[in-house]
PDB file of C-alpha atoms and ligand atoms in Angstrom:
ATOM      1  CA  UNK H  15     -10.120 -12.356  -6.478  1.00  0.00           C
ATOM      2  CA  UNK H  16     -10.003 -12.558 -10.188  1.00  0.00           C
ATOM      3  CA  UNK H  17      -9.357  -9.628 -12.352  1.00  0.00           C
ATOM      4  CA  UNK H  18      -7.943  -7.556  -9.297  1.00  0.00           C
ATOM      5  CA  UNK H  19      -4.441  -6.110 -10.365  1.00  0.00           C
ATOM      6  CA  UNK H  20      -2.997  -6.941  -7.027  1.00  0.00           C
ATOM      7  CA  UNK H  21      -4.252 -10.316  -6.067  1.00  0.00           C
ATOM      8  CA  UNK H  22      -2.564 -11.595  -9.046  1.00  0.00           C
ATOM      9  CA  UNK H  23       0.474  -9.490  -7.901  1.00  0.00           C
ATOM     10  CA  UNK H  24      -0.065 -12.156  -4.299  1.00  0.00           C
ATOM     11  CA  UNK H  25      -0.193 -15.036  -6.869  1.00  0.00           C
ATOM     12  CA  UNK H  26       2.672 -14.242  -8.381  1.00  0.00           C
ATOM     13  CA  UNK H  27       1.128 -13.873 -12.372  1.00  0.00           C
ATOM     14  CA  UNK H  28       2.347  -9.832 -12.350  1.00  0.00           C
ATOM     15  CA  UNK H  29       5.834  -9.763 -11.205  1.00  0.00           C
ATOM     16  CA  UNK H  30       6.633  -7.279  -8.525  1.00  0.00           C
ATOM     17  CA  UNK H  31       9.949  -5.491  -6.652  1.00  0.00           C
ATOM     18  CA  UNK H  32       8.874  -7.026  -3.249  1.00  0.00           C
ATOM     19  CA  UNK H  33      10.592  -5.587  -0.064  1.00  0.00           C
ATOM     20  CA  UNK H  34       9.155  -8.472   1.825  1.00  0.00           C
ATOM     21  CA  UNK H  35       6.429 -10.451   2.736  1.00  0.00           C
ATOM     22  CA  UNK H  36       4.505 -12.817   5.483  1.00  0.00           C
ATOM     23  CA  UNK H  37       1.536 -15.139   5.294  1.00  0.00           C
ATOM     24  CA  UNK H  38      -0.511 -11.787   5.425  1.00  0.00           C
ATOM     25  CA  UNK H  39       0.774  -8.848   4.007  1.00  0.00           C
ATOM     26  CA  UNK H  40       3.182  -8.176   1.003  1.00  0.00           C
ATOM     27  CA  UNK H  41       5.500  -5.252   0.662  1.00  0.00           C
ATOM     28  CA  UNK H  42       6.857  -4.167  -2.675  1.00  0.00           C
ATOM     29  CA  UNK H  43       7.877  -1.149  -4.687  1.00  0.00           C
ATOM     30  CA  UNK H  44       5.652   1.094  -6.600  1.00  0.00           C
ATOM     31  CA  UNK H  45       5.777   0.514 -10.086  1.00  0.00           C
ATOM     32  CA  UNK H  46       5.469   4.420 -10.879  1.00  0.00           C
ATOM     33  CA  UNK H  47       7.485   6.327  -7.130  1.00  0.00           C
ATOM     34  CA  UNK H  48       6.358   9.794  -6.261  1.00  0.00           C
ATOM     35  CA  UNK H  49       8.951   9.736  -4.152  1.00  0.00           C
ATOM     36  CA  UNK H  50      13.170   7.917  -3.537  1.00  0.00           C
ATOM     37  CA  UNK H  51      11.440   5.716  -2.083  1.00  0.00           C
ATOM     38  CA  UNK H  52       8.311   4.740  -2.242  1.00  0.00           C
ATOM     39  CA  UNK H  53       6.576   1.198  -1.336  1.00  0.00           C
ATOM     40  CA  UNK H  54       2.930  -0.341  -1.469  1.00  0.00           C
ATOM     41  CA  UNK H  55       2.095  -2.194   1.592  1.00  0.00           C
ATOM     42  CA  UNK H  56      -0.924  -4.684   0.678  1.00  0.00           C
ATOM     43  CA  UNK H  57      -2.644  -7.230   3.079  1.00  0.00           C
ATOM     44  CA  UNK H  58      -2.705 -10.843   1.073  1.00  0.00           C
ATOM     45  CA  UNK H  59      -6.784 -11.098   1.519  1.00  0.00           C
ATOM     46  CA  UNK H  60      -8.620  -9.557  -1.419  1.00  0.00           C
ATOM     47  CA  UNK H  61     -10.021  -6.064   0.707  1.00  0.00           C
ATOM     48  CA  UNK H  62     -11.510  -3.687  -1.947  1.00  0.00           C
ATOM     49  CA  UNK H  63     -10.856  -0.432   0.182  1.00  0.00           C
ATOM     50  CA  UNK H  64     -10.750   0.831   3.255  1.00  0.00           C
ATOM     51  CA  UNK H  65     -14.242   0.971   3.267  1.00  0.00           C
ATOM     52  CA  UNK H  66     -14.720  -2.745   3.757  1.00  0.00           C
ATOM     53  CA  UNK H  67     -11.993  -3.034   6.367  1.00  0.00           C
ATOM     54  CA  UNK H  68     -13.988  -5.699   9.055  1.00  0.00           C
ATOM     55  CA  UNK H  69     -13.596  -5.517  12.858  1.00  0.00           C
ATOM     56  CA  UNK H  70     -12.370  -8.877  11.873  1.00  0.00           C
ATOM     57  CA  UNK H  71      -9.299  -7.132   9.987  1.00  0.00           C
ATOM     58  CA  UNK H  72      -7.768  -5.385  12.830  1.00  0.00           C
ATOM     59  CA  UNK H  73      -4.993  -7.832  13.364  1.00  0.00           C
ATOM     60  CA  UNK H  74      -4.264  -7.475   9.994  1.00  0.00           C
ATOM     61  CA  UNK H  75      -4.403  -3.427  10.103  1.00  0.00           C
ATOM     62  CA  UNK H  76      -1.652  -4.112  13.170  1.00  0.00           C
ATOM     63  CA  UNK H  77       0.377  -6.507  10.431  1.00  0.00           C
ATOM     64  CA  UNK H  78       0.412  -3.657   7.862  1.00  0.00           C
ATOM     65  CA  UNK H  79       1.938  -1.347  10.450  1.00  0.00           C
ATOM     66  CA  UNK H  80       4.222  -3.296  11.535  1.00  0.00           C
ATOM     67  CA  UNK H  81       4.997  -4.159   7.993  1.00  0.00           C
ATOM     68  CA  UNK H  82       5.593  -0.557   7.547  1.00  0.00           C
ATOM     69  CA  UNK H  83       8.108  -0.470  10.136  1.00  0.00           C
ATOM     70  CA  UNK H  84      10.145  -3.510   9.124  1.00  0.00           C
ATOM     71  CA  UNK H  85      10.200  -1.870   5.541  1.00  0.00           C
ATOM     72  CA  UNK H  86      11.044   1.598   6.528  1.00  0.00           C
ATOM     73  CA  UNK H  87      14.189   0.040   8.943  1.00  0.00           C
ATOM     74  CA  UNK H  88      14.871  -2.408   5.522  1.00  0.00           C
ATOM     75  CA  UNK H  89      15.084   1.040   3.136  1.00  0.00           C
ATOM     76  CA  UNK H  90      16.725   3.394   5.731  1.00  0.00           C
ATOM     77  CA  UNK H  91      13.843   6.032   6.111  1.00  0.00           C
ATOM     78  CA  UNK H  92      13.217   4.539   9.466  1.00  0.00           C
ATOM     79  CA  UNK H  93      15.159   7.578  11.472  1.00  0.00           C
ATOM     80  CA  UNK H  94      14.757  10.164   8.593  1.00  0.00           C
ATOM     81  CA  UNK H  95      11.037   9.485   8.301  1.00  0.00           C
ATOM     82  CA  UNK H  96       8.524   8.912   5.674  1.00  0.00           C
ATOM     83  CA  UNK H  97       4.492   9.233   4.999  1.00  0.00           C
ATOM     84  CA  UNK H  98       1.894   6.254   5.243  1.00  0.00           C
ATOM     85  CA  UNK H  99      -1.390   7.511   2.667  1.00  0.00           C
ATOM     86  CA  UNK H 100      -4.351   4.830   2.084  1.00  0.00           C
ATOM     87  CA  UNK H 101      -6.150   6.398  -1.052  1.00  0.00           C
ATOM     88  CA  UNK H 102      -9.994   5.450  -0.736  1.00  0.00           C
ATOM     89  CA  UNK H 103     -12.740   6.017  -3.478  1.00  0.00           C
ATOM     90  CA  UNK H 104     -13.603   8.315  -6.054  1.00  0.00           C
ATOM     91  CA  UNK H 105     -12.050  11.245  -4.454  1.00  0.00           C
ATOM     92  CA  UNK H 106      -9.503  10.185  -2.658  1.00  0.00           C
ATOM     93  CA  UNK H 107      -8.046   8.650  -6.319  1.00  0.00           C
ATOM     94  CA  UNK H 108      -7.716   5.235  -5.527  1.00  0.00           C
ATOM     95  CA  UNK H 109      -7.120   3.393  -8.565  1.00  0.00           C
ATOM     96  CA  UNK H 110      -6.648   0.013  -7.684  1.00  0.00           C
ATOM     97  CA  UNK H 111      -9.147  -1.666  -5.580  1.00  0.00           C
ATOM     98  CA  UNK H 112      -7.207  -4.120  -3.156  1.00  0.00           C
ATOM     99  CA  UNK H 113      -6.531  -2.014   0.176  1.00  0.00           C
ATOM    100  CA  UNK H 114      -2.800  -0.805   0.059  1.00  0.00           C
ATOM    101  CA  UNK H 115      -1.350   1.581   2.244  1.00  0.00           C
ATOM    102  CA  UNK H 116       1.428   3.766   0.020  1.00  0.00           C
ATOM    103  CA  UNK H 117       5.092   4.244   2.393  1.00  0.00           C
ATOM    104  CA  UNK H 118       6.726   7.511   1.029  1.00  0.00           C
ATOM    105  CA  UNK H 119      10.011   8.668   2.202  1.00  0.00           C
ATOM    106  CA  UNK H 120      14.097   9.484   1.191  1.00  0.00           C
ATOM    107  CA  UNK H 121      13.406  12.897   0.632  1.00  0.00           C
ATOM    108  CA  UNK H 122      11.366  15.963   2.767  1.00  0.00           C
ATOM    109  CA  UNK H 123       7.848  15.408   0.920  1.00  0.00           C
ATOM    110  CA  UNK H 124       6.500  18.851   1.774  1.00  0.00           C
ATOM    111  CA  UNK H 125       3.094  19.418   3.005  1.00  0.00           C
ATOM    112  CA  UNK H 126       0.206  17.335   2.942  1.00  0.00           C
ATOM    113  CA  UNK H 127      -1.667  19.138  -0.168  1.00  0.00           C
ATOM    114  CA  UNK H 128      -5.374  18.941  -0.914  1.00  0.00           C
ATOM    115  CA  UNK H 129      -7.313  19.497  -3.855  1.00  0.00           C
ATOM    116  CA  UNK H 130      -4.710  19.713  -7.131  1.00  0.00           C
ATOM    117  CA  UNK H 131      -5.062  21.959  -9.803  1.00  0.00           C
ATOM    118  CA  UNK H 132      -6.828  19.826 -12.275  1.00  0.00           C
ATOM    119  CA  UNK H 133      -9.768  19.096 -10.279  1.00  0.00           C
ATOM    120  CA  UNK H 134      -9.821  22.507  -8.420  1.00  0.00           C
TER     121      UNK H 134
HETATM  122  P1  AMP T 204      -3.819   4.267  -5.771  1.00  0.00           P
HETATM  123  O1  AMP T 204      -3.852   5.402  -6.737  1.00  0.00           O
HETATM  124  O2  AMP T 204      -3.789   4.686  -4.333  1.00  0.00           O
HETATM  125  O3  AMP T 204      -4.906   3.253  -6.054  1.00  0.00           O
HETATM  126  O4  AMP T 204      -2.418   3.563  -5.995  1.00  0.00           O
HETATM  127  C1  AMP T 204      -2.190   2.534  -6.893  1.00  0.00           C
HETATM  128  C2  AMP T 204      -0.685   2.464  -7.074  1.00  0.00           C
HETATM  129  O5  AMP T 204      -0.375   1.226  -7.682  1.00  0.00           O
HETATM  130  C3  AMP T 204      -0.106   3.570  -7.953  1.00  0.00           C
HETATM  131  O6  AMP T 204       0.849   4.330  -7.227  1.00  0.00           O
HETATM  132  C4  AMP T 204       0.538   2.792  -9.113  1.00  0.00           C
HETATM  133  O7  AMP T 204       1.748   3.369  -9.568  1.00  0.00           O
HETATM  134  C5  AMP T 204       0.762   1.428  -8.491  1.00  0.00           C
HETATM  135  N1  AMP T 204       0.821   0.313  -9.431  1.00  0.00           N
HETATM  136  C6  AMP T 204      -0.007   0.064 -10.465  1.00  0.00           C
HETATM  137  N2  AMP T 204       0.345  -1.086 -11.081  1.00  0.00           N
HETATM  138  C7  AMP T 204       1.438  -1.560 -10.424  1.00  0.00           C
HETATM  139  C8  AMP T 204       2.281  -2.707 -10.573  1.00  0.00           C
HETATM  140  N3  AMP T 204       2.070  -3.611 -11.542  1.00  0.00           N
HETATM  141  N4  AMP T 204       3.306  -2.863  -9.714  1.00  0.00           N
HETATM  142  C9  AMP T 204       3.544  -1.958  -8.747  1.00  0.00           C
HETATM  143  N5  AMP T 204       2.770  -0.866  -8.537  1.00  0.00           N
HETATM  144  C10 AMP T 204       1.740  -0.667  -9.365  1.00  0.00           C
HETATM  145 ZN1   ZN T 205      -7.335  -8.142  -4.796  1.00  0.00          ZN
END
């Protein structure tokens, strides 16, 4: 889709740190990490957010898991652990809107917190 951050990231016209990649998915490192290590997991189709996910899209939601595993095994946090977070809309601060799936790990990341201070 034109004008969408991440399809041109698929294309190849924004560079990116990729991790690794099939004819469906592409794995590759955040740009800004909230965390050691900390990955963007991105089906290759143009999916604005998890809202629009299709029954059609469920082999694809089992690619992007399984994506997630090869990547965790590929950056070590396999056996340590790590955090899979799909930011949707508004209030869940998605910011770009291609469907990615955000794999967190290398460090213990705490508890899953809520509502931050600024927008308390
Ligand atoms: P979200 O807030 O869930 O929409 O996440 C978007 C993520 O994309 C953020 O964590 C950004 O740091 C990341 N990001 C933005 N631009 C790039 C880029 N060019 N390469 C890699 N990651 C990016
Ligand atoms: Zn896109």
């Amino acid at each position: 889709m034109d004008n969408c951050l991440f399809c041109k990231i698929v294309n190849g016209d924004i560079p990116s740190k990729k991790v690794m990649e099939n004819d469906r998915v592409l794995v590759f490192h955040d740009i800004q990490p909230a965390a050691p290590v900390h990955v963007l997991i991105i089906p290759k189709k143009h999916i604005a957010s998890m809202n629009d996910v299709q029954a059609e899209d469920l082999e694809l939601i089992v690619d992007i898991h399984k994506a997630a595993q090869e990547a965790a095994a590929e950056l070590g946090i396999a056996k340590s652990g790590y955090r899979l977070i799909n930011n949707c809309g508004q209030d869940g601060e998605q910011t770009v809107h291609h469907l990615h799936y955000h794999l967190l790990g290398g460090a213990r990341l705490g508890a899953l917190t809520g509502i931050s201070s600024s927008h308390a």
